[in-house]
Every structure is written in C-alpha cells, then in structure tokens.
Amino acid sequence: IHYFAEFSNTEPLSQTGRQALVLRQEFVAAYPENEVTPKVERLVERDERRLAKTLALRRVRAGENALEADQSDLALHQSRAAKNFLAAYPDEHARLRKRAARLEARSLAALERQHTLLARSLEANATSDSTLASELADVRFGDVDAQTLQRVAAEVESSAEVVASAQSALESA
C-alpha cells in the first residue's frame, strides 16, 4: 500500500487529479455560462499543465529504462514523445525538458554506436593478392573444394572464365 501511495505522490497529477480534471472539463463544456465556470477553467488549465508534465515524466522514465536495456530506438521515441507533451508549455518544466533532451542525445549517441558496430560487422576485407593467386592455382590444378571455388568466383572480376575452367577441372578429376 505504501508503494502505491508513494508512486502516486511522485507524479505532478495523481490519478484522482486526472479524474477531477475530466469532471471539470465536462462541467465547463456543459455549463459555460455558470458563475463558477471561470474558476473551474483556471483549475482545468492548471491541471492540463500538470497532466502534460506527468505524461512527459512517464515517457522520460520509460526512455531511461529502455536505454539501460540497450533499446536505444525505443528510448529515442520516448524522449521525443516527452518533448512533444512539453511543447504546449514552452515556458514551463525546464528541468524535465532538459532531462528529455539529454535522454534524446544519449539515445542518438547509442544508436550511432550501434550503427557503427553494425557497419563494421558488415565490412568485407579484400583477399590479399598472394592468397588469391594461391587459390587460383588450386582451382587450375584441381585441388579445390566447392566453398573455395565459390569464394574465388565472387572475388575475381573475370570470374566467368576462371569458374568455367575450374568446373571442368573438378568434373574431370
């Protein structure tokens, strides 16, 4: 029970506050000419700012958890969603806005690292000339397996002639 009480107290607009916001919005819509409507409208405006902060804070927390779990793309999405919630109130919530911006920057950096690692893992190192010459000699003299033949065919520009002669050498062997 204490956990739930603590959790609801850490948000700018609690669950009961959100319920009250909806009821106030319904009241303003139903009774726009009522004498208490201006006061209720001020409460609605205050609570809408708090709701934006609550939703942005949840997104930032989710993004930080995603970043810790190496889900940089999700963290980036959450940081941008938090910034979108705060965009309606540019003069408020400066600390949370900075926190969301830092999360976005860290997410982008993590994504860049992931892309760099992925690009490195896809790099192909060219076969040295001496190795290629040795493999070609093996092909020409029939001392080759199918895997080597496929690799040589992929690396040599004029591979059609080499592969044809190698295949005939393999067939005759």
PDB file of C-alpha atoms in Angstrom:
ATOM      1  CA  ILE A   1       0.000   0.000   0.000  1.00  0.00           C
ATOM      2  CA  HIS A   2       2.831   2.392   0.830  1.00  0.00           C
ATOM      3  CA  TYR A   3       4.391   1.779  -2.596  1.00  0.00           C
ATOM      4  CA  PHE A   4       1.242   2.890  -4.396  1.00  0.00           C
ATOM      5  CA  ALA A   5       0.840   5.924  -2.161  1.00  0.00           C
ATOM      6  CA  GLU A   6       4.452   6.906  -2.821  1.00  0.00           C
ATOM      7  CA  PHE A   7       4.118   6.354  -6.567  1.00  0.00           C
ATOM      8  CA  SER A   8       1.012   8.496  -6.873  1.00  0.00           C
ATOM      9  CA  ASN A   9       2.683  11.251  -4.854  1.00  0.00           C
ATOM     10  CA  THR A  10       5.694  11.370  -7.191  1.00  0.00           C
ATOM     11  CA  GLU A  11       3.593  12.409 -10.168  1.00  0.00           C
ATOM     12  CA  PRO A  12       2.572  16.025 -10.704  1.00  0.00           C
ATOM     13  CA  LEU A  13      -1.042  14.986 -11.335  1.00  0.00           C
ATOM     14  CA  SER A  14      -2.275  11.939  -9.436  1.00  0.00           C
ATOM     15  CA  GLN A  15      -4.938   9.560 -10.644  1.00  0.00           C
ATOM     16  CA  THR A  16      -7.615  11.333  -8.620  1.00  0.00           C
ATOM     17  CA  GLY A  17      -6.321  14.623 -10.005  1.00  0.00           C
ATOM     18  CA  ARG A  18      -6.779  13.276 -13.533  1.00  0.00           C
ATOM     19  CA  GLN A  19     -10.307  12.177 -12.673  1.00  0.00           C
ATOM     20  CA  ALA A  20     -11.042  15.631 -11.278  1.00  0.00           C
ATOM     21  CA  LEU A  21      -9.653  17.195 -14.473  1.00  0.00           C
ATOM     22  CA  VAL A  22     -12.061  15.196 -16.624  1.00  0.00           C
ATOM     23  CA  LEU A  23     -15.009  16.116 -14.403  1.00  0.00           C
ATOM     24  CA  ARG A  24     -14.050  19.789 -14.513  1.00  0.00           C
ATOM     25  CA  GLN A  25     -13.715  19.695 -18.297  1.00  0.00           C
ATOM     26  CA  GLU A  26     -17.166  18.122 -18.548  1.00  0.00           C
ATOM     27  CA  PHE A  27     -18.573  20.801 -16.231  1.00  0.00           C
ATOM     28  CA  VAL A  28     -17.107  23.633 -18.315  1.00  0.00           C
ATOM     29  CA  ALA A  29     -18.477  22.055 -21.501  1.00  0.00           C
ATOM     30  CA  ALA A  30     -21.935  21.532 -20.012  1.00  0.00           C
ATOM     31  CA  TYR A  31     -22.249  24.869 -18.157  1.00  0.00           C
ATOM     32  CA  PRO A  32     -20.187  27.517 -19.971  1.00  0.00           C
ATOM     33  CA  GLU A  33     -22.306  30.389 -18.588  1.00  0.00           C
ATOM     34  CA  ASN A  34     -22.253  29.298 -14.939  1.00  0.00           C
ATOM     35  CA  GLU A  35     -20.840  31.732 -12.412  1.00  0.00           C
ATOM     36  CA  VAL A  36     -18.153  29.295 -11.193  1.00  0.00           C
ATOM     37  CA  THR A  37     -17.019  28.379 -14.711  1.00  0.00           C
ATOM     38  CA  PRO A  38     -14.097  30.891 -14.793  1.00  0.00           C
ATOM     39  CA  LYS A  39     -12.693  29.439 -11.572  1.00  0.00           C
ATOM     40  CA  VAL A  40     -13.117  25.889 -12.872  1.00  0.00           C
ATOM     41  CA  GLU A  41     -11.444  26.856 -16.160  1.00  0.00           C
ATOM     42  CA  ARG A  42      -8.386  28.073 -14.245  1.00  0.00           C
ATOM     43  CA  LEU A  43      -8.259  24.720 -12.432  1.00  0.00           C
ATOM     44  CA  VAL A  44      -8.569  22.899 -15.763  1.00  0.00           C
ATOM     45  CA  GLU A  45      -5.681  24.910 -17.228  1.00  0.00           C
ATOM     46  CA  ARG A  46      -3.516  24.239 -14.169  1.00  0.00           C
ATOM     47  CA  ASP A  47      -4.273  20.518 -14.259  1.00  0.00           C
ATOM     48  CA  GLU A  48      -3.665  20.261 -18.002  1.00  0.00           C
ATOM     49  CA  ARG A  49      -0.153  21.630 -17.431  1.00  0.00           C
ATOM     50  CA  ARG A  50       0.335  19.113 -14.643  1.00  0.00           C
ATOM     51  CA  LEU A  51      -1.005  16.314 -16.849  1.00  0.00           C
ATOM     52  CA  ALA A  52       1.464  17.217 -19.595  1.00  0.00           C
ATOM     53  CA  LYS A  53       4.282  17.110 -17.064  1.00  0.00           C
ATOM     54  CA  THR A  54       3.048  13.773 -15.674  1.00  0.00           C
ATOM     55  CA  LEU A  55       2.872  12.162 -19.112  1.00  0.00           C
ATOM     56  CA  ALA A  56       6.250  13.594 -20.125  1.00  0.00           C
ATOM     57  CA  LEU A  57       7.817  12.361 -16.889  1.00  0.00           C
ATOM     58  CA  ARG A  58       6.468   8.871 -17.527  1.00  0.00           C
ATOM     59  CA  ARG A  59       7.923   8.919 -21.040  1.00  0.00           C
ATOM     60  CA  VAL A  60      11.318  10.077 -19.786  1.00  0.00           C
ATOM     61  CA  ARG A  61      11.383   7.335 -17.154  1.00  0.00           C
ATOM     62  CA  ALA A  62      10.387   4.729 -19.747  1.00  0.00           C
ATOM     63  CA  GLY A  63      13.070   6.052 -22.105  1.00  0.00           C
ATOM     64  CA  GLU A  64      15.746   5.875 -19.419  1.00  0.00           C
ATOM     65  CA  ASN A  65      14.753   2.291 -18.663  1.00  0.00           C
ATOM     66  CA  ALA A  66      14.828   1.453 -22.369  1.00  0.00           C
ATOM     67  CA  LEU A  67      18.288   2.973 -22.723  1.00  0.00           C
ATOM     68  CA  GLU A  68      19.541   0.879 -19.811  1.00  0.00           C
ATOM     69  CA  ALA A  69      18.102  -2.192 -21.573  1.00  0.00           C
ATOM     70  CA  ASP A  70      20.009  -1.339 -24.792  1.00  0.00           C
ATOM     71  CA  GLN A  71      16.831  -0.368 -26.630  1.00  0.00           C
ATOM     72  CA  SER A  72      18.097   2.923 -27.990  1.00  0.00           C
ATOM     73  CA  ASP A  73      15.426   3.285 -30.643  1.00  0.00           C
ATOM     74  CA  LEU A  74      12.670   2.973 -28.031  1.00  0.00           C
ATOM     75  CA  ALA A  75      14.495   5.420 -25.753  1.00  0.00           C
ATOM     76  CA  LEU A  76      14.699   7.903 -28.622  1.00  0.00           C
ATOM     77  CA  HIS A  77      10.975   7.531 -29.292  1.00  0.00           C
ATOM     78  CA  GLN A  78      10.142   8.059 -25.618  1.00  0.00           C
ATOM     79  CA  SER A  79      12.357  11.147 -25.338  1.00  0.00           C
ATOM     80  CA  ARG A  80      10.713  12.732 -28.369  1.00  0.00           C
ATOM     81  CA  ALA A  81       7.248  11.873 -27.066  1.00  0.00           C
ATOM     82  CA  ALA A  82       8.114  13.566 -23.764  1.00  0.00           C
ATOM     83  CA  LYS A  83       9.278  16.661 -25.616  1.00  0.00           C
ATOM     84  CA  ASN A  84       6.011  16.677 -27.567  1.00  0.00           C
ATOM     85  CA  PHE A  85       3.978  16.669 -24.343  1.00  0.00           C
ATOM     86  CA  LEU A  86       6.001  19.611 -23.066  1.00  0.00           C
ATOM     87  CA  ALA A  87       5.845  21.572 -26.332  1.00  0.00           C
ATOM     88  CA  ALA A  88       2.458  23.077 -25.443  1.00  0.00           C
ATOM     89  CA  TYR A  89       4.042  24.819 -22.434  1.00  0.00           C
ATOM     90  CA  PRO A  90       7.389  26.221 -23.643  1.00  0.00           C
ATOM     91  CA  ASP A  91       7.932  28.420 -20.584  1.00  0.00           C
ATOM     92  CA  GLU A  92       7.409  25.660 -18.030  1.00  0.00           C
ATOM     93  CA  HIS A  93       9.028  22.406 -16.902  1.00  0.00           C
ATOM     94  CA  ALA A  94      12.574  23.438 -17.834  1.00  0.00           C
ATOM     95  CA  ARG A  95      14.248  20.673 -15.795  1.00  0.00           C
ATOM     96  CA  LEU A  96      12.110  17.946 -17.335  1.00  0.00           C
ATOM     97  CA  ARG A  97      12.644  19.428 -20.795  1.00  0.00           C
ATOM     98  CA  LYS A  98      16.434  19.302 -20.249  1.00  0.00           C
ATOM     99  CA  ARG A  99      16.173  15.741 -18.954  1.00  0.00           C
ATOM    100  CA  ALA A 100      14.257  14.718 -22.089  1.00  0.00           C
ATOM    101  CA  ALA A 101      16.833  16.491 -24.296  1.00  0.00           C
ATOM    102  CA  ARG A 102      19.699  14.682 -22.535  1.00  0.00           C
ATOM    103  CA  LEU A 103      17.869  11.375 -22.997  1.00  0.00           C
ATOM    104  CA  GLU A 104      17.413  12.136 -26.687  1.00  0.00           C
ATOM    105  CA  ALA A 105      21.115  12.970 -27.074  1.00  0.00           C
ATOM    106  CA  ARG A 106      22.198   9.807 -25.241  1.00  0.00           C
ATOM    107  CA  SER A 107      19.783   7.732 -27.339  1.00  0.00           C
ATOM    108  CA  LEU A 108      21.095   9.200 -30.584  1.00  0.00           C
ATOM    109  CA  ALA A 109      24.678   8.551 -29.475  1.00  0.00           C
ATOM    110  CA  ALA A 110      23.827   4.958 -28.580  1.00  0.00           C
ATOM    111  CA  LEU A 111      22.103   4.464 -31.940  1.00  0.00           C
ATOM    112  CA  GLU A 112      25.143   5.896 -33.714  1.00  0.00           C
ATOM    113  CA  ARG A 113      27.391   3.447 -31.838  1.00  0.00           C
ATOM    114  CA  GLN A 114      25.091   0.573 -32.798  1.00  0.00           C
ATOM    115  CA  HIS A 115      25.118   1.623 -36.453  1.00  0.00           C
ATOM    116  CA  THR A 116      28.912   1.941 -36.420  1.00  0.00           C
ATOM    117  CA  LEU A 117      29.295  -1.528 -34.926  1.00  0.00           C
ATOM    118  CA  LEU A 118      26.834  -2.937 -37.444  1.00  0.00           C
ATOM    119  CA  ALA A 119      28.681  -1.308 -40.325  1.00  0.00           C
ATOM    120  CA  ARG A 120      31.980  -2.733 -39.069  1.00  0.00           C
ATOM    121  CA  SER A 121      30.484  -6.187 -38.806  1.00  0.00           C
ATOM    122  CA  LEU A 122      29.368  -5.957 -42.438  1.00  0.00           C
ATOM    123  CA  GLU A 123      32.725  -4.766 -43.778  1.00  0.00           C
ATOM    124  CA  ALA A 124      34.471  -7.176 -46.099  1.00  0.00           C
ATOM    125  CA  ASN A 125      38.211  -7.428 -46.173  1.00  0.00           C
ATOM    126  CA  ALA A 126      39.649  -7.991 -49.604  1.00  0.00           C
ATOM    127  CA  THR A 127      41.648 -11.137 -50.090  1.00  0.00           C
ATOM    128  CA  SER A 128      45.345 -10.454 -50.436  1.00  0.00           C
ATOM    129  CA  ASP A 129      46.853 -10.922 -53.876  1.00  0.00           C
ATOM    130  CA  SER A 130      49.080 -13.784 -52.711  1.00  0.00           C
ATOM    131  CA  THR A 131      46.121 -15.655 -51.203  1.00  0.00           C
ATOM    132  CA  LEU A 132      44.040 -15.073 -54.306  1.00  0.00           C
ATOM    133  CA  ALA A 133      46.873 -16.300 -56.539  1.00  0.00           C
ATOM    134  CA  SER A 134      47.253 -19.407 -54.395  1.00  0.00           C
ATOM    135  CA  GLU A 135      43.530 -20.142 -54.583  1.00  0.00           C
ATOM    136  CA  LEU A 136      43.546 -19.610 -58.342  1.00  0.00           C
ATOM    137  CA  ALA A 137      46.432 -22.054 -58.648  1.00  0.00           C
ATOM    138  CA  ASP A 138      44.467 -24.587 -56.605  1.00  0.00           C
ATOM    139  CA  VAL A 139      41.498 -24.128 -58.913  1.00  0.00           C
ATOM    140  CA  ARG A 140      43.595 -24.524 -62.042  1.00  0.00           C
ATOM    141  CA  PHE A 141      45.224 -27.712 -60.782  1.00  0.00           C
ATOM    142  CA  GLY A 142      42.040 -29.283 -59.439  1.00  0.00           C
ATOM    143  CA  ASP A 143      42.973 -29.160 -55.728  1.00  0.00           C
ATOM    144  CA  VAL A 144      39.931 -27.181 -54.570  1.00  0.00           C
ATOM    145  CA  ASP A 145      36.685 -27.654 -52.709  1.00  0.00           C
ATOM    146  CA  ALA A 146      33.316 -26.129 -53.650  1.00  0.00           C
ATOM    147  CA  GLN A 147      33.444 -23.426 -50.953  1.00  0.00           C
ATOM    148  CA  THR A 148      36.802 -22.113 -52.167  1.00  0.00           C
ATOM    149  CA  LEU A 149      35.517 -22.185 -55.724  1.00  0.00           C
ATOM    150  CA  GLN A 150      32.519 -20.046 -54.739  1.00  0.00           C
ATOM    151  CA  ARG A 151      34.688 -17.521 -52.906  1.00  0.00           C
ATOM    152  CA  VAL A 152      37.098 -17.207 -55.802  1.00  0.00           C
ATOM    153  CA  ALA A 153      34.211 -16.713 -58.210  1.00  0.00           C
ATOM    154  CA  ALA A 154      32.856 -13.879 -56.103  1.00  0.00           C
ATOM    155  CA  GLU A 155      36.208 -12.073 -55.792  1.00  0.00           C
ATOM    156  CA  VAL A 156      37.604 -12.270 -59.294  1.00  0.00           C
ATOM    157  CA  GLU A 157      36.179  -9.780 -61.775  1.00  0.00           C
ATOM    158  CA  SER A 158      36.637 -12.026 -64.749  1.00  0.00           C
ATOM    159  CA  SER A 159      35.309 -14.933 -62.755  1.00  0.00           C
ATOM    160  CA  ALA A 160      33.256 -16.446 -65.542  1.00  0.00           C
ATOM    161  CA  GLU A 161      36.313 -17.802 -67.365  1.00  0.00           C
ATOM    162  CA  VAL A 162      38.029 -18.950 -64.181  1.00  0.00           C
ATOM    163  CA  VAL A 163      34.920 -20.685 -62.843  1.00  0.00           C
ATOM    164  CA  ALA A 164      34.286 -22.443 -66.136  1.00  0.00           C
ATOM    165  CA  SER A 165      37.821 -23.820 -66.292  1.00  0.00           C
ATOM    166  CA  ALA A 166      37.703 -24.743 -62.588  1.00  0.00           C
ATOM    167  CA  GLN A 167      34.413 -26.573 -63.005  1.00  0.00           C
ATOM    168  CA  SER A 168      35.739 -28.545 -65.920  1.00  0.00           C
ATOM    169  CA  ALA A 169      38.843 -29.351 -63.855  1.00  0.00           C
ATOM    170  CA  LEU A 170      36.640 -30.560 -60.991  1.00  0.00           C
ATOM    171  CA  GLU A 171      34.485 -32.648 -63.289  1.00  0.00           C
ATOM    172  CA  SER A 172      37.480 -34.343 -64.890  1.00  0.00           C
ATOM    173  CA  ALA A 173      39.073 -35.067 -61.501  1.00  0.00           C
TER     174      ALA A 173
END
